[in-house]
Amino acid sequence: MIELEGVPELIDPVMVAAFEGWNDAGDAASTAVAHLEREWKGEVFAALDAEDYYDFQVNRPTVFMDGGVRKITWPTTRLSVVRVGGDKPRDLVLVRGIEPSMRWRSFCNELLGFAHELGVELVVVLGALLGDTPHTRPVPVSGVTSDPDLARRMDLEETKYEGPTGIVGVLQEACTHAGVPAVSLWAAVPHYVSQPPNPKATLALLNRLEDLLDLRIPLGELPEDARAWQVGVDQLAAEDSEVAEYVQTLEEARDTAELPEASGEAIAREFERYLRRRDVGPPGGKPRPPASGGGPKEDDEDGPEA
């Protein structure tokens, strides 16, 4: 039995998790959860025992000085909780760590033990994969689930993926078998600019999370960072004619594929999202109150899998 002392009773809690490693192209997913922790001042209340799940020759501990005393930080997975204010306050249980080296089933069972003890109603796992997508277009983010009812209710895709998977896919299936509703959100990162950070992909994941949970996330400097990132990649691409030509090919393929989506209904849906993120209601409506409070390849990954 997991005993949590000092953790208050939570309001409509949702667990949001991300893991560094194979499921985290451009560090987009783990950076998204780190952003939530920072903006809402999350407080760590639990950490998994690093000895149980990590190979320290793969993920080495780090040494640092604290007031003249040498200390060691062990690679692990930590849990924190934040409260999102507004008309309908709710709590987020944030899970951020590294994909474990071993004992994945025990790892997932331990996380599900925390979820059960805290009364978590939904688990959302963030991931990022490498794909054939141009950096000049909006970052594709797919929401997938193994639950057909949840897919219909939340406008998600029912996963049909078969192939190698990572901890994101294993955790989602563990949730399904435990009867815990679970969703994975996957951002596609251009494979030709895969090195972290990728603030544009992080921003896209957070925007999709806003839509999924119907909440407002303070974005801070992330939108400006995303614009600066794109300008920087534009400049790099312009210096290499082969890369520039390749990007143009990806743009044409993406634009052609999305032509059927350019319907009045799709445009209206995107406009509603645009308004929500800027604290205004639809035309003629009242302003919305702000909320208060503080890499694998696409064709061989669980992306969007889960």
PDB file of C-alpha atoms in Angstrom:
ATOM      1  CA  MET A   1       0.000   0.000   0.000  1.00  0.00           C
ATOM      2  CA  ILE A   2       1.318   3.432  -0.939  1.00  0.00           C
ATOM      3  CA  GLU A   3       0.912   5.933   1.888  1.00  0.00           C
ATOM      4  CA  LEU A   4       0.990   9.594   0.950  1.00  0.00           C
ATOM      5  CA  GLU A   5       1.456  11.950   3.843  1.00  0.00           C
ATOM      6  CA  GLY A   6       1.160  15.692   3.370  1.00  0.00           C
ATOM      7  CA  VAL A   7      -0.741  15.427   0.070  1.00  0.00           C
ATOM      8  CA  PRO A   8      -4.124  17.166   0.382  1.00  0.00           C
ATOM      9  CA  GLU A   9      -7.326  15.699  -1.000  1.00  0.00           C
ATOM     10  CA  LEU A  10      -7.242  16.392  -4.710  1.00  0.00           C
ATOM     11  CA  ILE A  11      -9.967  17.878  -6.916  1.00  0.00           C
ATOM     12  CA  ASP A  12     -10.816  15.949 -10.122  1.00  0.00           C
ATOM     13  CA  PRO A  13      -7.163  14.868 -10.463  1.00  0.00           C
ATOM     14  CA  VAL A  14      -5.611  14.050 -13.836  1.00  0.00           C
ATOM     15  CA  MET A  15      -2.158  12.472 -14.115  1.00  0.00           C
ATOM     16  CA  VAL A  16       0.060  13.968 -16.849  1.00  0.00           C
ATOM     17  CA  ALA A  17       3.272  12.059 -17.535  1.00  0.00           C
ATOM     18  CA  ALA A  18       6.296  12.309 -19.816  1.00  0.00           C
ATOM     19  CA  PHE A  19       9.572  10.405 -19.969  1.00  0.00           C
ATOM     20  CA  GLU A  20      12.938  11.316 -21.431  1.00  0.00           C
ATOM     21  CA  GLY A  21      14.378   8.915 -23.952  1.00  0.00           C
ATOM     22  CA  TRP A  22      12.968   6.978 -26.901  1.00  0.00           C
ATOM     23  CA  ASN A  23       9.477   8.523 -26.647  1.00  0.00           C
ATOM     24  CA  ASP A  24      10.723  12.106 -26.331  1.00  0.00           C
ATOM     25  CA  ALA A  25      12.036  13.432 -29.667  1.00  0.00           C
ATOM     26  CA  GLY A  26      13.485  16.907 -29.261  1.00  0.00           C
ATOM     27  CA  ASP A  27      12.771  16.628 -25.509  1.00  0.00           C
ATOM     28  CA  ALA A  28       9.358  18.064 -26.426  1.00  0.00           C
ATOM     29  CA  ALA A  29       7.246  15.937 -24.059  1.00  0.00           C
ATOM     30  CA  SER A  30       9.428  16.101 -20.943  1.00  0.00           C
ATOM     31  CA  THR A  31       9.866  19.847 -21.464  1.00  0.00           C
ATOM     32  CA  ALA A  32       6.073  20.250 -21.586  1.00  0.00           C
ATOM     33  CA  VAL A  33       5.651  18.634 -18.157  1.00  0.00           C
ATOM     34  CA  ALA A  34       8.610  20.634 -16.817  1.00  0.00           C
ATOM     35  CA  HIS A  35       6.837  23.781 -18.058  1.00  0.00           C
ATOM     36  CA  LEU A  36       3.689  22.843 -16.124  1.00  0.00           C
ATOM     37  CA  GLU A  37       5.744  22.242 -12.980  1.00  0.00           C
ATOM     38  CA  ARG A  38       7.495  25.583 -13.331  1.00  0.00           C
ATOM     39  CA  GLU A  39       4.473  27.710 -14.211  1.00  0.00           C
ATOM     40  CA  TRP A  40       2.246  26.244 -11.502  1.00  0.00           C
ATOM     41  CA  LYS A  41       5.044  25.779  -8.955  1.00  0.00           C
ATOM     42  CA  GLY A  42       4.653  22.045  -8.546  1.00  0.00           C
ATOM     43  CA  GLU A  43       5.881  20.441  -5.347  1.00  0.00           C
ATOM     44  CA  VAL A  44       7.469  16.989  -5.526  1.00  0.00           C
ATOM     45  CA  PHE A  45       5.774  14.607  -3.102  1.00  0.00           C
ATOM     46  CA  ALA A  46       7.195  11.246  -4.217  1.00  0.00           C
ATOM     47  CA  ALA A  47      10.028   9.678  -6.199  1.00  0.00           C
ATOM     48  CA  LEU A  48      10.491   6.123  -7.392  1.00  0.00           C
ATOM     49  CA  ASP A  49      13.502   4.214  -6.079  1.00  0.00           C
ATOM     50  CA  ALA A  50      16.165   4.639  -8.765  1.00  0.00           C
ATOM     51  CA  GLU A  51      17.801   1.314  -7.793  1.00  0.00           C
ATOM     52  CA  ASP A  52      14.719  -0.579  -8.957  1.00  0.00           C
ATOM     53  CA  TYR A  53      14.445   0.747 -12.494  1.00  0.00           C
ATOM     54  CA  TYR A  54      17.620   2.362 -13.833  1.00  0.00           C
ATOM     55  CA  ASP A  55      20.969   1.189 -15.152  1.00  0.00           C
ATOM     56  CA  PHE A  56      23.365   3.819 -13.836  1.00  0.00           C
ATOM     57  CA  GLN A  57      25.872   3.096 -16.583  1.00  0.00           C
ATOM     58  CA  VAL A  58      23.216   4.230 -19.061  1.00  0.00           C
ATOM     59  CA  ASN A  59      21.710   7.069 -17.004  1.00  0.00           C
ATOM     60  CA  ARG A  60      24.470   8.222 -14.716  1.00  0.00           C
ATOM     61  CA  PRO A  61      23.915  10.104 -11.448  1.00  0.00           C
ATOM     62  CA  THR A  62      25.287  13.643 -11.162  1.00  0.00           C
ATOM     63  CA  VAL A  63      27.284  15.248  -8.374  1.00  0.00           C
ATOM     64  CA  PHE A  64      26.677  18.815  -7.205  1.00  0.00           C
ATOM     65  CA  MET A  65      27.725  21.106  -4.364  1.00  0.00           C
ATOM     66  CA  ASP A  66      25.134  22.297  -1.850  1.00  0.00           C
ATOM     67  CA  GLY A  67      26.524  24.731   0.700  1.00  0.00           C
ATOM     68  CA  GLY A  68      29.969  23.190   0.412  1.00  0.00           C
ATOM     69  CA  VAL A  69      28.612  19.653   0.756  1.00  0.00           C
ATOM     70  CA  ARG A  70      28.840  17.220  -2.164  1.00  0.00           C
ATOM     71  CA  LYS A  71      25.526  15.582  -3.010  1.00  0.00           C
ATOM     72  CA  ILE A  72      24.326  13.176  -5.673  1.00  0.00           C
ATOM     73  CA  THR A  73      21.183  13.393  -7.783  1.00  0.00           C
ATOM     74  CA  TRP A  74      20.026   9.980  -8.944  1.00  0.00           C
ATOM     75  CA  PRO A  75      18.192   9.522 -12.250  1.00  0.00           C
ATOM     76  CA  THR A  76      14.595   8.613 -11.430  1.00  0.00           C
ATOM     77  CA  THR A  77      10.940   9.511 -11.900  1.00  0.00           C
ATOM     78  CA  ARG A  78       9.338  12.089  -9.637  1.00  0.00           C
ATOM     79  CA  LEU A  79       5.725  13.023  -8.952  1.00  0.00           C
ATOM     80  CA  SER A  80       4.468  16.499  -8.131  1.00  0.00           C
ATOM     81  CA  VAL A  81       1.037  18.055  -7.796  1.00  0.00           C
ATOM     82  CA  VAL A  82      -0.274  21.427  -8.973  1.00  0.00           C
ATOM     83  CA  ARG A  83      -3.665  23.079  -8.596  1.00  0.00           C
ATOM     84  CA  VAL A  84      -5.223  24.813 -11.576  1.00  0.00           C
ATOM     85  CA  GLY A  85      -7.491  27.639 -10.440  1.00  0.00           C
ATOM     86  CA  GLY A  86     -10.433  29.303 -12.143  1.00  0.00           C
ATOM     87  CA  ASP A  87     -14.165  28.667 -12.044  1.00  0.00           C
ATOM     88  CA  LYS A  88     -13.620  24.916 -11.842  1.00  0.00           C
ATOM     89  CA  PRO A  89     -10.379  24.214  -9.935  1.00  0.00           C
ATOM     90  CA  ARG A  90      -8.726  20.874 -10.515  1.00  0.00           C
ATOM     91  CA  ASP A  91      -5.439  19.198  -9.692  1.00  0.00           C
ATOM     92  CA  LEU A  92      -2.798  17.784 -11.985  1.00  0.00           C
ATOM     93  CA  VAL A  93      -0.464  15.034 -10.813  1.00  0.00           C
ATOM     94  CA  LEU A  94       2.685  15.553 -12.868  1.00  0.00           C
ATOM     95  CA  VAL A  95       5.005  12.618 -13.558  1.00  0.00           C
ATOM     96  CA  ARG A  96       8.389  13.422 -15.058  1.00  0.00           C
ATOM     97  CA  GLY A  97      11.325  11.089 -15.350  1.00  0.00           C
ATOM     98  CA  ILE A  98      13.441   8.898 -17.604  1.00  0.00           C
ATOM     99  CA  GLU A  99      12.316   5.834 -19.488  1.00  0.00           C
ATOM    100  CA  PRO A 100      13.320   2.981 -17.140  1.00  0.00           C
ATOM    101  CA  SER A 101      16.064   0.533 -18.058  1.00  0.00           C
ATOM    102  CA  MET A 102      14.347  -2.498 -16.498  1.00  0.00           C
ATOM    103  CA  ARG A 103      11.247  -3.836 -14.707  1.00  0.00           C
ATOM    104  CA  TRP A 104       8.787  -1.884 -16.847  1.00  0.00           C
ATOM    105  CA  ARG A 105       5.736  -3.753 -15.541  1.00  0.00           C
ATOM    106  CA  SER A 106       6.665  -3.037 -11.936  1.00  0.00           C
ATOM    107  CA  PHE A 107       7.383   0.574 -12.879  1.00  0.00           C
ATOM    108  CA  CYS A 108       3.913   0.999 -14.379  1.00  0.00           C
ATOM    109  CA  ASN A 109       2.246  -0.787 -11.474  1.00  0.00           C
ATOM    110  CA  GLU A 110       3.935   1.577  -9.029  1.00  0.00           C
ATOM    111  CA  LEU A 111       2.718   4.616 -10.953  1.00  0.00           C
ATOM    112  CA  LEU A 112      -0.780   3.137 -11.087  1.00  0.00           C
ATOM    113  CA  GLY A 113      -0.593   2.608  -7.330  1.00  0.00           C
ATOM    114  CA  PHE A 114      -0.070   6.355  -6.914  1.00  0.00           C
ATOM    115  CA  ALA A 115      -2.888   7.053  -9.359  1.00  0.00           C
ATOM    116  CA  HIS A 116      -5.281   4.811  -7.402  1.00  0.00           C
ATOM    117  CA  GLU A 117      -4.291   6.273  -4.036  1.00  0.00           C
ATOM    118  CA  LEU A 118      -4.765   9.840  -5.313  1.00  0.00           C
ATOM    119  CA  GLY A 119      -8.083   9.149  -7.023  1.00  0.00           C
ATOM    120  CA  VAL A 120      -6.783   9.971 -10.511  1.00  0.00           C
ATOM    121  CA  GLU A 121      -9.647  10.002 -13.039  1.00  0.00           C
ATOM    122  CA  LEU A 122      -7.591  10.119 -16.251  1.00  0.00           C
ATOM    123  CA  VAL A 123      -3.968   9.484 -17.256  1.00  0.00           C
ATOM    124  CA  VAL A 124      -2.510  11.551 -20.105  1.00  0.00           C
ATOM    125  CA  VAL A 125       0.927  10.522 -21.358  1.00  0.00           C
ATOM    126  CA  LEU A 126       2.833  12.930 -23.589  1.00  0.00           C
ATOM    127  CA  GLY A 127       5.221  11.730 -26.272  1.00  0.00           C
ATOM    128  CA  ALA A 128       7.116  13.028 -29.290  1.00  0.00           C
ATOM    129  CA  LEU A 129       8.316  11.160 -32.353  1.00  0.00           C
ATOM    130  CA  LEU A 130      10.433  11.893 -35.412  1.00  0.00           C
ATOM    131  CA  GLY A 131       8.397  12.270 -38.581  1.00  0.00           C
ATOM    132  CA  ASP A 132       8.373  13.519 -42.145  1.00  0.00           C
ATOM    133  CA  THR A 133       6.853  16.858 -41.230  1.00  0.00           C
ATOM    134  CA  PRO A 134       8.085  20.335 -42.244  1.00  0.00           C
ATOM    135  CA  HIS A 135       9.151  22.739 -39.505  1.00  0.00           C
ATOM    136  CA  THR A 136       7.289  25.552 -41.290  1.00  0.00           C
ATOM    137  CA  ARG A 137       3.829  24.077 -40.662  1.00  0.00           C
ATOM    138  CA  PRO A 138       1.852  23.585 -37.433  1.00  0.00           C
ATOM    139  CA  VAL A 139       3.160  20.633 -35.443  1.00  0.00           C
ATOM    140  CA  PRO A 140       0.864  17.601 -35.891  1.00  0.00           C
ATOM    141  CA  VAL A 141      -0.366  16.299 -32.530  1.00  0.00           C
ATOM    142  CA  SER A 142      -2.350  13.073 -32.409  1.00  0.00           C
ATOM    143  CA  GLY A 143      -4.461  11.939 -29.488  1.00  0.00           C
ATOM    144  CA  VAL A 144      -4.836   8.171 -29.201  1.00  0.00           C
ATOM    145  CA  THR A 145      -6.386   5.714 -26.769  1.00  0.00           C
ATOM    146  CA  SER A 146      -7.051   1.989 -26.487  1.00  0.00           C
ATOM    147  CA  ASP A 147     -10.555   2.650 -25.137  1.00  0.00           C
ATOM    148  CA  PRO A 148     -13.224   2.832 -27.897  1.00  0.00           C
ATOM    149  CA  ASP A 149     -15.694   4.663 -25.620  1.00  0.00           C
ATOM    150  CA  LEU A 150     -13.067   7.205 -24.598  1.00  0.00           C
ATOM    151  CA  ALA A 151     -12.112   7.694 -28.251  1.00  0.00           C
ATOM    152  CA  ARG A 152     -15.688   8.617 -29.138  1.00  0.00           C
ATOM    153  CA  ARG A 153     -16.236  10.783 -26.072  1.00  0.00           C
ATOM    154  CA  MET A 154     -13.036  12.823 -26.377  1.00  0.00           C
ATOM    155  CA  ASP A 155     -12.672  12.890 -30.174  1.00  0.00           C
ATOM    156  CA  LEU A 156      -9.542  10.719 -30.159  1.00  0.00           C
ATOM    157  CA  GLU A 157      -8.142   8.047 -32.438  1.00  0.00           C
ATOM    158  CA  GLU A 158      -8.414   4.424 -31.383  1.00  0.00           C
ATOM    159  CA  THR A 159      -4.893   3.078 -31.660  1.00  0.00           C
ATOM    160  CA  LYS A 160      -4.239   0.404 -34.282  1.00  0.00           C
ATOM    161  CA  TYR A 161      -0.448   0.479 -33.990  1.00  0.00           C
ATOM    162  CA  GLU A 162       1.590  -2.738 -34.096  1.00  0.00           C
ATOM    163  CA  GLY A 163       5.357  -2.811 -33.612  1.00  0.00           C
ATOM    164  CA  PRO A 164       8.084  -1.800 -31.139  1.00  0.00           C
ATOM    165  CA  THR A 165       6.909   0.333 -28.251  1.00  0.00           C
ATOM    166  CA  GLY A 166       8.341   2.410 -25.415  1.00  0.00           C
ATOM    167  CA  ILE A 167       7.306   3.162 -21.870  1.00  0.00           C
ATOM    168  CA  VAL A 168       4.492   5.427 -23.137  1.00  0.00           C
ATOM    169  CA  GLY A 169       2.817   2.508 -24.909  1.00  0.00           C
ATOM    170  CA  VAL A 170       3.418   0.117 -22.013  1.00  0.00           C
ATOM    171  CA  LEU A 171       2.002   2.557 -19.452  1.00  0.00           C
ATOM    172  CA  GLN A 172      -1.104   3.198 -21.527  1.00  0.00           C
ATOM    173  CA  GLU A 173      -1.795  -0.518 -21.874  1.00  0.00           C
ATOM    174  CA  ALA A 174      -1.201  -0.988 -18.128  1.00  0.00           C
ATOM    175  CA  CYS A 175      -3.823   1.704 -17.490  1.00  0.00           C
ATOM    176  CA  THR A 176      -6.252  -0.037 -19.848  1.00  0.00           C
ATOM    177  CA  HIS A 177      -5.858  -3.385 -18.058  1.00  0.00           C
ATOM    178  CA  ALA A 178      -6.271  -1.640 -14.686  1.00  0.00           C
ATOM    179  CA  GLY A 179      -9.486   0.074 -15.813  1.00  0.00           C
ATOM    180  CA  VAL A 180      -7.968   3.559 -15.695  1.00  0.00           C
ATOM    181  CA  PRO A 181      -8.903   5.814 -18.662  1.00  0.00           C
ATOM    182  CA  ALA A 182      -5.710   6.763 -20.507  1.00  0.00           C
ATOM    183  CA  VAL A 183      -4.775   8.936 -23.475  1.00  0.00           C
ATOM    184  CA  SER A 184      -1.485   9.522 -25.275  1.00  0.00           C
ATOM    185  CA  LEU A 185      -0.727  12.789 -27.065  1.00  0.00           C
ATOM    186  CA  TRP A 186       2.001  12.552 -29.703  1.00  0.00           C
ATOM    187  CA  ALA A 187       3.776  15.489 -31.348  1.00  0.00           C
ATOM    188  CA  ALA A 188       5.634  14.920 -34.620  1.00  0.00           C
ATOM    189  CA  VAL A 189       9.110  16.484 -34.708  1.00  0.00           C
ATOM    190  CA  PRO A 190      10.909  17.078 -38.057  1.00  0.00           C
ATOM    191  CA  HIS A 191      13.530  14.350 -38.314  1.00  0.00           C
ATOM    192  CA  TYR A 192      15.981  16.705 -40.052  1.00  0.00           C
ATOM    193  CA  VAL A 193      16.078  18.981 -36.991  1.00  0.00           C
ATOM    194  CA  SER A 194      15.704  16.487 -34.164  1.00  0.00           C
ATOM    195  CA  GLN A 195      18.116  17.900 -31.608  1.00  0.00           C
ATOM    196  CA  PRO A 196      16.546  19.448 -28.491  1.00  0.00           C
ATOM    197  CA  PRO A 197      15.051  21.730 -27.555  1.00  0.00           C
ATOM    198  CA  ASN A 198      12.012  22.005 -29.781  1.00  0.00           C
ATOM    199  CA  PRO A 199       9.773  24.673 -28.203  1.00  0.00           C
ATOM    200  CA  LYS A 200       7.364  24.576 -31.151  1.00  0.00           C
ATOM    201  CA  ALA A 201       6.552  20.900 -30.479  1.00  0.00           C
ATOM    202  CA  THR A 202       6.343  21.537 -26.739  1.00  0.00           C
ATOM    203  CA  LEU A 203       3.898  24.380 -27.357  1.00  0.00           C
ATOM    204  CA  ALA A 204       1.783  22.166 -29.632  1.00  0.00           C
ATOM    205  CA  LEU A 205       1.557  19.466 -26.942  1.00  0.00           C
ATOM    206  CA  LEU A 206       0.480  22.012 -24.330  1.00  0.00           C
ATOM    207  CA  ASN A 207      -2.145  23.476 -26.659  1.00  0.00           C
ATOM    208  CA  ARG A 208      -3.554  19.999 -27.308  1.00  0.00           C
ATOM    209  CA  LEU A 209      -3.547  19.289 -23.570  1.00  0.00           C
ATOM    210  CA  GLU A 210      -5.536  22.505 -23.045  1.00  0.00           C
ATOM    211  CA  ASP A 211      -8.165  21.298 -25.497  1.00  0.00           C
ATOM    212  CA  LEU A 212      -8.289  17.813 -24.009  1.00  0.00           C
ATOM    213  CA  LEU A 213      -8.693  18.933 -20.393  1.00  0.00           C
ATOM    214  CA  ASP A 214     -10.540  22.203 -21.076  1.00  0.00           C
ATOM    215  CA  LEU A 215      -8.148  24.341 -19.044  1.00  0.00           C
ATOM    216  CA  ARG A 216      -5.874  27.311 -19.569  1.00  0.00           C
ATOM    217  CA  ILE A 217      -2.112  26.834 -19.359  1.00  0.00           C
ATOM    218  CA  PRO A 218       0.105  29.887 -18.822  1.00  0.00           C
ATOM    219  CA  LEU A 219       2.571  29.720 -21.693  1.00  0.00           C
ATOM    220  CA  GLY A 220       5.087  32.338 -20.562  1.00  0.00           C
ATOM    221  CA  GLU A 221       7.836  32.855 -23.134  1.00  0.00           C
ATOM    222  CA  LEU A 222       7.154  29.583 -24.935  1.00  0.00           C
ATOM    223  CA  PRO A 223       5.332  31.137 -27.960  1.00  0.00           C
ATOM    224  CA  GLU A 224       8.238  33.550 -28.529  1.00  0.00           C
ATOM    225  CA  ASP A 225      10.736  30.719 -28.117  1.00  0.00           C
ATOM    226  CA  ALA A 226       8.801  28.712 -30.721  1.00  0.00           C
ATOM    227  CA  ARG A 227       8.903  31.607 -33.187  1.00  0.00           C
ATOM    228  CA  ALA A 228      12.622  32.108 -32.616  1.00  0.00           C
ATOM    229  CA  TRP A 229      13.228  28.385 -33.106  1.00  0.00           C
ATOM    230  CA  GLN A 230      11.437  28.427 -36.460  1.00  0.00           C
ATOM    231  CA  VAL A 231      13.364  31.496 -37.637  1.00  0.00           C
ATOM    232  CA  GLY A 232      16.606  29.778 -36.694  1.00  0.00           C
ATOM    233  CA  VAL A 233      15.700  26.613 -38.604  1.00  0.00           C
ATOM    234  CA  ASP A 234      14.580  28.740 -41.583  1.00  0.00           C
ATOM    235  CA  GLN A 235      18.022  30.314 -41.690  1.00  0.00           C
ATOM    236  CA  LEU A 236      19.801  26.960 -41.470  1.00  0.00           C
ATOM    237  CA  ALA A 237      17.628  25.479 -44.224  1.00  0.00           C
ATOM    238  CA  ALA A 238      18.227  28.487 -46.484  1.00  0.00           C
ATOM    239  CA  GLU A 239      21.970  27.887 -46.288  1.00  0.00           C
ATOM    240  CA  ASP A 240      21.653  24.373 -47.746  1.00  0.00           C
ATOM    241  CA  SER A 241      19.867  24.054 -51.094  1.00  0.00           C
ATOM    242  CA  GLU A 242      19.243  20.316 -50.658  1.00  0.00           C
ATOM    243  CA  VAL A 243      17.605  20.842 -47.265  1.00  0.00           C
ATOM    244  CA  ALA A 244      15.555  23.759 -48.615  1.00  0.00           C
ATOM    245  CA  GLU A 245      14.331  21.619 -51.512  1.00  0.00           C
ATOM    246  CA  TYR A 246      13.486  18.764 -49.165  1.00  0.00           C
ATOM    247  CA  VAL A 247      11.521  21.079 -46.862  1.00  0.00           C
ATOM    248  CA  GLN A 248       9.563  22.369 -49.858  1.00  0.00           C
ATOM    249  CA  THR A 249       8.705  18.783 -50.818  1.00  0.00           C
ATOM    250  CA  LEU A 250       7.436  18.098 -47.297  1.00  0.00           C
ATOM    251  CA  GLU A 251       5.394  21.301 -47.353  1.00  0.00           C
ATOM    252  CA  GLU A 252       3.701  20.352 -50.613  1.00  0.00           C
ATOM    253  CA  ALA A 253       2.916  16.855 -49.365  1.00  0.00           C
ATOM    254  CA  ARG A 254       1.534  18.197 -46.079  1.00  0.00           C
ATOM    255  CA  ASP A 255      -0.597  20.867 -47.740  1.00  0.00           C
ATOM    256  CA  THR A 256      -2.018  18.385 -50.249  1.00  0.00           C
ATOM    257  CA  ALA A 257      -2.864  15.890 -47.510  1.00  0.00           C
ATOM    258  CA  GLU A 258      -4.667  18.546 -45.478  1.00  0.00           C
ATOM    259  CA  LEU A 259      -6.845  19.906 -48.287  1.00  0.00           C
ATOM    260  CA  PRO A 260      -9.858  17.769 -47.258  1.00  0.00           C
ATOM    261  CA  GLU A 261      -9.572  19.221 -43.753  1.00  0.00           C
ATOM    262  CA  ALA A 262     -10.020  22.786 -44.968  1.00  0.00           C
ATOM    263  CA  SER A 263     -13.778  22.569 -44.429  1.00  0.00           C
ATOM    264  CA  GLY A 264     -15.960  25.177 -42.781  1.00  0.00           C
ATOM    265  CA  GLU A 265     -16.402  22.917 -39.758  1.00  0.00           C
ATOM    266  CA  ALA A 266     -12.645  22.395 -39.329  1.00  0.00           C
ATOM    267  CA  ILE A 267     -11.928  26.117 -39.696  1.00  0.00           C
ATOM    268  CA  ALA A 268     -14.637  27.003 -37.160  1.00  0.00           C
ATOM    269  CA  ARG A 269     -13.253  24.450 -34.695  1.00  0.00           C
ATOM    270  CA  GLU A 270      -9.745  25.866 -34.999  1.00  0.00           C
ATOM    271  CA  PHE A 271     -11.065  29.425 -34.593  1.00  0.00           C
ATOM    272  CA  GLU A 272     -12.797  28.437 -31.345  1.00  0.00           C
ATOM    273  CA  ARG A 273      -9.494  27.063 -30.049  1.00  0.00           C
ATOM    274  CA  TYR A 274      -7.774  30.287 -31.061  1.00  0.00           C
ATOM    275  CA  LEU A 275     -10.302  32.335 -29.064  1.00  0.00           C
ATOM    276  CA  ARG A 276     -10.064  30.099 -26.000  1.00  0.00           C
ATOM    277  CA  ARG A 277      -6.312  30.555 -25.822  1.00  0.00           C
ATOM    278  CA  ARG A 278      -6.659  34.328 -25.862  1.00  0.00           C
ATOM    279  CA  ASP A 279      -9.232  34.683 -23.098  1.00  0.00           C
ATOM    280  CA  VAL A 280     -12.069  35.789 -25.337  1.00  0.00           C
ATOM    281  CA  GLY A 281     -15.316  34.093 -26.141  1.00  0.00           C
ATOM    282  CA  PRO A 282     -16.956  33.621 -29.503  1.00  0.00           C
ATOM    283  CA  PRO A 283     -18.249  36.688 -31.363  1.00  0.00           C
ATOM    284  CA  GLY A 284     -21.033  38.315 -29.345  1.00  0.00           C
ATOM    285  CA  GLY A 285     -20.214  36.288 -26.253  1.00  0.00           C
ATOM    286  CA  LYS A 286     -18.656  37.192 -22.932  1.00  0.00           C
ATOM    287  CA  PRO A 287     -14.895  37.082 -22.366  1.00  0.00           C
ATOM    288  CA  ARG A 288     -13.725  33.836 -20.843  1.00  0.00           C
ATOM    289  CA  PRO A 289     -12.299  34.098 -17.310  1.00  0.00           C
ATOM    290  CA  PRO A 290      -8.578  33.267 -17.160  1.00  0.00           C
ATOM    291  CA  ALA A 291      -7.373  30.360 -15.082  1.00  0.00           C
ATOM    292  CA  SER A 292      -5.180  31.360 -12.163  1.00  0.00           C
ATOM    293  CA  GLY A 293      -2.245  29.617 -10.614  1.00  0.00           C
ATOM    294  CA  GLY A 294       1.038  29.593 -10.720  1.00  0.00           C
ATOM    295  CA  GLY A 295      13.290  10.136 -30.484  1.00  0.00           C
ATOM    296  CA  PRO A 296      11.943   7.424 -32.674  1.00  0.00           C
ATOM    297  CA  LYS A 297      10.963   7.476 -36.328  1.00  0.00           C
ATOM    298  CA  GLU A 298       7.276   7.887 -37.108  1.00  0.00           C
ATOM    299  CA  ASP A 299       7.007   4.708 -39.137  1.00  0.00           C
ATOM    300  CA  ASP A 300       8.665   2.394 -36.594  1.00  0.00           C
ATOM    301  CA  GLU A 301       7.431   3.855 -33.324  1.00  0.00           C
ATOM    302  CA  ASP A 302       4.365   3.850 -31.193  1.00  0.00           C
ATOM    303  CA  GLY A 303       3.454   7.156 -32.654  1.00  0.00           C
ATOM    304  CA  PRO A 304       0.911   7.814 -32.459  1.00  0.00           C
ATOM    305  CA  GLU A 305       0.624   4.542 -30.641  1.00  0.00           C
ATOM    306  CA  ALA A 306       0.027   3.986 -27.019  1.00  0.00           C
TER     307      ALA A 306
END
